[in-house]
Coordinates of C-alpha atoms and ligand atoms in Angstrom, one line a residue:
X60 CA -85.2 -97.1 -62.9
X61 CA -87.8 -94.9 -61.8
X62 CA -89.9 -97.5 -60.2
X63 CA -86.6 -98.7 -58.1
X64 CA -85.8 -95.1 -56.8
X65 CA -90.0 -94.9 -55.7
X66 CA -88.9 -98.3 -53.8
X67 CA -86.0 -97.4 -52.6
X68 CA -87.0 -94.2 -51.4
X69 CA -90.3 -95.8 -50.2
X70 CA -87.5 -98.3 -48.0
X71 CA -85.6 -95.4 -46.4
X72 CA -88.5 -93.9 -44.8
X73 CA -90.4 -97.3 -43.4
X74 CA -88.2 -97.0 -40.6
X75 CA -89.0 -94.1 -39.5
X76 CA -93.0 -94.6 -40.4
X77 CA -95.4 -95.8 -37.3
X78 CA -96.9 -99.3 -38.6
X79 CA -100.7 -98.8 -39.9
X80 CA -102.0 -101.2 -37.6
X81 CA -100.7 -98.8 -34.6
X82 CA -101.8 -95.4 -36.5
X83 CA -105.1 -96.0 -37.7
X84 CA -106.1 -98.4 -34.7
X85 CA -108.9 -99.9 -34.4
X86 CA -110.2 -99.5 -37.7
X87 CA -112.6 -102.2 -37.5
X88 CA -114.5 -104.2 -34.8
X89 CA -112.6 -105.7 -32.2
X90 CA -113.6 -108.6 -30.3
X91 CA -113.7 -109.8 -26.5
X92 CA -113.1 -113.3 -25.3
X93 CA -115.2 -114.0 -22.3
X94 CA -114.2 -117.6 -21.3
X95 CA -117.4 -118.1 -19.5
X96 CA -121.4 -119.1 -20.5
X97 CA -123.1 -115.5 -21.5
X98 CA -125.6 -114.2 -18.5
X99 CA -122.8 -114.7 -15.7
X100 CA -120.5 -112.4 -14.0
X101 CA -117.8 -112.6 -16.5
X102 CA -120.1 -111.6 -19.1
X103 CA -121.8 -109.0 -17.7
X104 CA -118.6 -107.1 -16.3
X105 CA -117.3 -107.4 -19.8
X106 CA -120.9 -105.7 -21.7
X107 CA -120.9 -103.3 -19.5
X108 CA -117.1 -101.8 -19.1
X109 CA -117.2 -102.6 -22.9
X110 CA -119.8 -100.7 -24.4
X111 CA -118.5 -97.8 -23.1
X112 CA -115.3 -98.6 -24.8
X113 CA -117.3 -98.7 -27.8
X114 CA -118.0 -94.9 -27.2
X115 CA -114.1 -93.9 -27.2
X116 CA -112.7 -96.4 -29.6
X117 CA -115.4 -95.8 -32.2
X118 CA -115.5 -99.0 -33.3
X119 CA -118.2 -101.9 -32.3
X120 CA -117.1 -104.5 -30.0
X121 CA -118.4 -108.5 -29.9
X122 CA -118.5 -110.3 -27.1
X123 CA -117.7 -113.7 -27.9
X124 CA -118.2 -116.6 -25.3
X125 CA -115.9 -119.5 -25.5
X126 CA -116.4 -121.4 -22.4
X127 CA -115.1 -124.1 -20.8
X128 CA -112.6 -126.2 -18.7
X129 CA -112.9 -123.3 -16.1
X130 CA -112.3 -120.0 -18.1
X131 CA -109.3 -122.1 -19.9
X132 CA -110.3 -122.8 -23.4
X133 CA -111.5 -119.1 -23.9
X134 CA -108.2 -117.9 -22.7
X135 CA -106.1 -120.5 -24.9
X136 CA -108.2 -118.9 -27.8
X137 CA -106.7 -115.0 -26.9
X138 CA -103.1 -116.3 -26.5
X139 CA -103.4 -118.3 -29.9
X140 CA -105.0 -114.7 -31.5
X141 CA -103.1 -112.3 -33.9
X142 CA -101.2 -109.8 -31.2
X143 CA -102.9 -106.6 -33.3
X144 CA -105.8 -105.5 -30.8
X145 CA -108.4 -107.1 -32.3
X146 CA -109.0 -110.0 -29.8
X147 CA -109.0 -109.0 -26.5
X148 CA -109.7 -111.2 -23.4
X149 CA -111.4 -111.0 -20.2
X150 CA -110.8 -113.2 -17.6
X151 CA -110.2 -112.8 -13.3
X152 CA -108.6 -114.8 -10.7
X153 CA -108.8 -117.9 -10.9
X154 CA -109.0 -118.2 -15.1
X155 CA -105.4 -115.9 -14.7
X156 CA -104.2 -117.5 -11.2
X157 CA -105.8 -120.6 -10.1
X158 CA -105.9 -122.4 -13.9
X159 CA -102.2 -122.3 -14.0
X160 CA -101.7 -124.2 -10.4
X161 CA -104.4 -127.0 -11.6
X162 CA -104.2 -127.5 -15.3
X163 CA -101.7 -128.6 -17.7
X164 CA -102.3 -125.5 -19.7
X165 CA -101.0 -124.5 -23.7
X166 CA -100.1 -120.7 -22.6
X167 CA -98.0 -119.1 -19.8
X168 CA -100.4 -117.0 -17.6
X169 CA -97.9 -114.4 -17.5
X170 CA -95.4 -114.7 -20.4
X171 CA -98.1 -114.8 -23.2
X172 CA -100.6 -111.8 -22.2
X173 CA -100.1 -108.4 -22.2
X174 CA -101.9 -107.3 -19.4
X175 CA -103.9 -104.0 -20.5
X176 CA -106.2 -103.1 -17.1
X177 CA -107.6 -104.2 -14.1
X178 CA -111.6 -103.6 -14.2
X179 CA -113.3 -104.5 -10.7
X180 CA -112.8 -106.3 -7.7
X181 CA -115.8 -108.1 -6.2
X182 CA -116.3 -111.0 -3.6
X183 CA -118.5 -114.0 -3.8
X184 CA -121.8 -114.9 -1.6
X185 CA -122.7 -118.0 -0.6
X186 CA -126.2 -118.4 -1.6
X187 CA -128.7 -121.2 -1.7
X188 CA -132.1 -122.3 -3.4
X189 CA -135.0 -120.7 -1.3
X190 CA -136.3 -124.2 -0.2
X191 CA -132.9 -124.5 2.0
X192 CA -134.1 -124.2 5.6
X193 CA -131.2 -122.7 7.0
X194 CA -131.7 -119.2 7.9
X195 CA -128.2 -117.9 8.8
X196 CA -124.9 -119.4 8.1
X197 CA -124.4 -121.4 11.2
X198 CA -127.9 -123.3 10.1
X199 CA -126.4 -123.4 6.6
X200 CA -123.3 -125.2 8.1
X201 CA -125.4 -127.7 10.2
X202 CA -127.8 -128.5 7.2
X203 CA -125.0 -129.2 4.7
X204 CA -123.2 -131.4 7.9
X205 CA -126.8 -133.5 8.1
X206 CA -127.4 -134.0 4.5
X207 CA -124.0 -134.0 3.0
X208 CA -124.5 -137.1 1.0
X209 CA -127.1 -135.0 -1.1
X210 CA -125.6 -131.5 -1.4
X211 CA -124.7 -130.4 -4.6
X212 CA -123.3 -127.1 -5.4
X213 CA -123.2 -125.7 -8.8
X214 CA -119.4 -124.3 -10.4
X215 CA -118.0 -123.0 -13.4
X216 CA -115.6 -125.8 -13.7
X217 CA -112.9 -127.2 -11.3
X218 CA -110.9 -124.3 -9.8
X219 CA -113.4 -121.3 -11.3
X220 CA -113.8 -119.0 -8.6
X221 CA -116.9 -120.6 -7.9
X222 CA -115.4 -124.2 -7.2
X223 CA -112.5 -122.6 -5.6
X224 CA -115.0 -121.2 -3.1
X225 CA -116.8 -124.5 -2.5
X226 CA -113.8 -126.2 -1.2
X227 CA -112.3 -123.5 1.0
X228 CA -116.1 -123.8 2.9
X229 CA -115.3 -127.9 2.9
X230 CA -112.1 -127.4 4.0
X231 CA -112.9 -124.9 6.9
X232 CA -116.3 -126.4 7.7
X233 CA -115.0 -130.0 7.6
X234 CA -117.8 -131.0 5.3
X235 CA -117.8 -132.6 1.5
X236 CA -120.6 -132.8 -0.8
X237 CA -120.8 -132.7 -4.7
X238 CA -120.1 -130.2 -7.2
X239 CA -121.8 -130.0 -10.5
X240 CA -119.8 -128.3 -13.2
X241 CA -121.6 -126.0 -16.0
X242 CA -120.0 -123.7 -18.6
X243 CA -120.3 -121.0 -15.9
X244 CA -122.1 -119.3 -13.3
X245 CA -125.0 -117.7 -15.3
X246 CA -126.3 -121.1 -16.0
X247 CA -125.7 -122.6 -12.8
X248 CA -127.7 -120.0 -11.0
X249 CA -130.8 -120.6 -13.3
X250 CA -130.8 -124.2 -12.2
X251 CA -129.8 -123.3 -8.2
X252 CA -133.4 -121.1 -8.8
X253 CA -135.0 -123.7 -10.4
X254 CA -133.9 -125.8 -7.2
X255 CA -132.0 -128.5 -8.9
X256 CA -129.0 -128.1 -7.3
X257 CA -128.3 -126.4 -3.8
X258 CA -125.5 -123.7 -2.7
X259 CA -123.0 -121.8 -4.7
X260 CA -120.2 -119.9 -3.7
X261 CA -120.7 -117.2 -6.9
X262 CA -119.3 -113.4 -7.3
X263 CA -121.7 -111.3 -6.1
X264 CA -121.7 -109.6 -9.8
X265 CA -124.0 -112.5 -10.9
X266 CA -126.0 -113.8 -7.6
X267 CA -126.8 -110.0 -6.5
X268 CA -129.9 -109.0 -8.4
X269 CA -131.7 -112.5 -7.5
X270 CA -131.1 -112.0 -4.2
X271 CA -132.4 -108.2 -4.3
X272 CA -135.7 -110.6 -6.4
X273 CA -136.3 -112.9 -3.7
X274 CA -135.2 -116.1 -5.8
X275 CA -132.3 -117.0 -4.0
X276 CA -131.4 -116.8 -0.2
X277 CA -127.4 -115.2 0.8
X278 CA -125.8 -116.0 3.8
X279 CA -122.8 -114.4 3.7
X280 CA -120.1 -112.3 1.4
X281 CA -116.8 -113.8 1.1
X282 CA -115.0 -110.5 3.0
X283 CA -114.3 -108.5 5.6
X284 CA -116.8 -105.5 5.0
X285 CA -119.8 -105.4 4.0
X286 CA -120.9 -104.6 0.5
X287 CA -122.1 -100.7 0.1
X288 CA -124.7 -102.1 -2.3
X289 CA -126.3 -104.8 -0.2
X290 CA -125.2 -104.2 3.7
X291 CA -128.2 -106.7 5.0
X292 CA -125.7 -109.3 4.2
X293 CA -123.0 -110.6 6.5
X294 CA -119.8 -110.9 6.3
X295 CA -118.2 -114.3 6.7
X296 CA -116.4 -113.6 9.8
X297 CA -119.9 -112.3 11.1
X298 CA -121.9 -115.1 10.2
X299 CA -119.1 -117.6 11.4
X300 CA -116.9 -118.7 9.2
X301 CA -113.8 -116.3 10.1
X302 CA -111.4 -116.3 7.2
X303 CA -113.1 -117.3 4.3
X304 CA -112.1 -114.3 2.3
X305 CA -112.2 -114.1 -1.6
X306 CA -112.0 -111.2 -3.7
X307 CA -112.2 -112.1 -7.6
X308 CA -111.0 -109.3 -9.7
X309 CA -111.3 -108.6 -13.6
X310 CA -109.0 -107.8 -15.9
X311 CA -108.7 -107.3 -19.6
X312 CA -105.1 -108.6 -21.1
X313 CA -103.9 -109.1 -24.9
X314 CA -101.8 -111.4 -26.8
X315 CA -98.2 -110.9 -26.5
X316 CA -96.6 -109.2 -29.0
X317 CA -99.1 -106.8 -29.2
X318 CA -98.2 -102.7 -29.9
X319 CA -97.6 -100.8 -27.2
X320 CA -99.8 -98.1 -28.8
X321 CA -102.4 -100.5 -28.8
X322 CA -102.6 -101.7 -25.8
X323 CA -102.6 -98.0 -24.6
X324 CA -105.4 -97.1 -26.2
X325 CA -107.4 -100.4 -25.0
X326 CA -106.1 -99.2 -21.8
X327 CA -107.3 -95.4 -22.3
X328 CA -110.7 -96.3 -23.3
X329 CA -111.4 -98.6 -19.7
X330 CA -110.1 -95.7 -18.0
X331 CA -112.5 -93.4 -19.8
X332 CA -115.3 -96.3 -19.0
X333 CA -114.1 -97.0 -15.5
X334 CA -114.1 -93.1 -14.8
X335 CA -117.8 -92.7 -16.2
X336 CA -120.2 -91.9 -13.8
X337 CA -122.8 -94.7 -15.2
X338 CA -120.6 -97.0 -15.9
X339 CA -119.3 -97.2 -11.8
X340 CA -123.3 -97.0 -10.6
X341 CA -124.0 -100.2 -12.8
X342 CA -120.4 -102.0 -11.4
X343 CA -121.3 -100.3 -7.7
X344 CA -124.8 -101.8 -7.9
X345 CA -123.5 -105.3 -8.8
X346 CA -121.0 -105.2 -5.8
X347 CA -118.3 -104.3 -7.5
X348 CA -115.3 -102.0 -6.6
X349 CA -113.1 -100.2 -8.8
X350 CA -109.3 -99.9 -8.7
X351 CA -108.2 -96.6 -8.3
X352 CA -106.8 -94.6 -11.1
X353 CA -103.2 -95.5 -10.3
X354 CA -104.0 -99.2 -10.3
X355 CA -105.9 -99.0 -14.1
X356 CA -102.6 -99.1 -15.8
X357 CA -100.9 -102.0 -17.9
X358 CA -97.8 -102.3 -15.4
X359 CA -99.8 -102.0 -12.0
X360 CA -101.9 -105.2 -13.5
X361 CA -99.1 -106.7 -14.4
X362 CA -97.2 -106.5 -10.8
X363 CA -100.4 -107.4 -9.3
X364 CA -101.2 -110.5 -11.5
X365 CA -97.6 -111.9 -10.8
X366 CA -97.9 -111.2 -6.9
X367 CA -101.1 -113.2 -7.1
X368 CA -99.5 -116.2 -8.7
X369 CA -97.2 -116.0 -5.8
X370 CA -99.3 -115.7 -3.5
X371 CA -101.9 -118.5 -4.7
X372 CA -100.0 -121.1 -5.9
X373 CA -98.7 -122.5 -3.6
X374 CA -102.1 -122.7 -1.7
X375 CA -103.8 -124.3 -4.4
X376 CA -101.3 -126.6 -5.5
X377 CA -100.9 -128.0 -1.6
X378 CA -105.3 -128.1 -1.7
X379 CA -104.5 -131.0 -5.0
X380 CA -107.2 -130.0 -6.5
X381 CA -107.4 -132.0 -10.3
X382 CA -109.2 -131.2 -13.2
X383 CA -112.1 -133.5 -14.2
Ligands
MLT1005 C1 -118.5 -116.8 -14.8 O1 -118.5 -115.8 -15.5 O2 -119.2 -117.8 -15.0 C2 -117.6 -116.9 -13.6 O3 -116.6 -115.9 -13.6 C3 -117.3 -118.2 -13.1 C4 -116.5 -118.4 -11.9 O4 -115.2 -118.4 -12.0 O5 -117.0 -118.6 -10.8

């Protein structure tokens, strides 16, 4: 009798008692999908804004990369993932915009996430292997048009930002040449300096410090201004090719279903890490730009994500471009 009164007692108050998972989260590491190859711009957005997290969540945090099919596999894995805080995922434009206009995908972009911040905002440069001749972006256009047939120009999958890039610049330059997939841009950029492949349309978060070492040549930045961090480099209206605008911004989001006092303390610690004065030198110094503090929270990303589908879709879907 005893025991049932404990339970029944115990019963009453469960109602009224926040779930443990919410109260004592995180209580043990958590771990972030990157749906790239390690040693690209995905990655390296993630380690940093992460392990300051680390700092204000008191827990460690993995980085885990699942790559593949253009950012799609790694972010099939965080939709799949328990909804308690404990997977997280990165991924940016096109793995949250463009994927859902080209691929058959498992997950709804914006029906199985719970979006939890927006991180950075960065555009891409369009960058070449030293031994290209070309030394601005007219010569670049002229050299691709006379040697098309051999042109190859490393991606991180069809539609990744980086492909994505690549056929807006066939598309407004008139020219075609071939694109060689890889798991991501971090390993496409050691082979573009290694001078197997060409050209690359890649976010200035992972083609930046080569350029600053002399091991790959830019020609342009896909934007209208400048970057603060490298202002040698012009922009693509500049340098002549008007238009050719791409801004790639980050974001972290979380299975759906998950607490709403989870996700706002994911959110609290990216604000606290997006706020830190180290943390915005490193993303400033990689061409990055921060959202204000207005734009950091779960709602602003999600308006913004669902005004991006709206706005891309139909763009990509008329450009037909198919997966592999
Ligand atoms: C990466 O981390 O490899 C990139 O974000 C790929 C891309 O979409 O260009």
């Amino acid at each position: 009798m005893k025991t049932l009164l404990v339970a029944f007692a115990l019963a009453a108050n469960l109602g009224t008692i926040p779930t443990a998972s919410a109260q004592a989260y995180p209580s043990r590491p958590i771990v972030v999908v990157v749906p790239f190859a390690a040693g690209g711009p995905t990655d390296a957005l993630a380690r940093i804004v992460t392990e300051r997290m680390r700092k204000t969540l008191g827990q460690p945090i993995l980085v885990e990369n699942t790559s593949g099919a253009a950012g799609s596999i790694g972010v099939g894995r965080v939709a799949r993932a328990a909804p308690d805080g404990y997977t997280v995922g990165i991924g940016h434009w096109s793995t949250h915009v463009v994927n859902g206009a080209i691929y058959d995908l498992q997950y709804d972009l914006l029906k199985d996430f719970e979006p939890v911040a927006m991180i950075t905002i960065g555009p891409q440069l369009i960058i070449a292997k030293n031994a290209v001749p070309a030394k601005d972006l007219k010569e670049l256009i002229a050299w691709v048009k006379a040697n098309q047939d051999h042109v190859s120009a490393g991606t991180a999958g069809v539609g990744s930002a980086s492909h994505v890039g690549g056929i807006y610049f066939q598309n407004l330059t008139g020219t075609k040449f071939q694109f060689v997939p890889y798991r991501g841009t971090g390993p496409a950029i050691q082979d573009l300096m290694g001078g197997h492949i060409d050209l690359m349309f890649d976010q200035a978060a992972n083609s930046l410090p080569h350029v600053r070492g002399g091991k790959i040549k830019a020609y342009a930045v896909t934007s209208g201004t400048r970057l603060a961090a490298a202002p040698e480099i012009p922009t693509v209206d500049e340098a002549g090719l008007p238009g050719l605008h791409i801004a790639v911004w980050h974001a972290f989001w979380v299975p759906k279903g998950t607490p709403k006092d989870v996700v706002a303390k994911l959110n609290a610690a990216i604000v606290e890490a997006l706020a830190d004065p180290d943390v915005r030198q490193r993303l400033a110094d990689l061409g990055q730009e921060i959202p204000p503090r207005d734009q950091q929270t779960p709602e602003a990303l999600g308006a913004y994500h669902k005004a991006e589908v709206d706005k891309w879709w139909p763009m990509i879907k008329a450009a037909g471009i198919k997966p592999e």
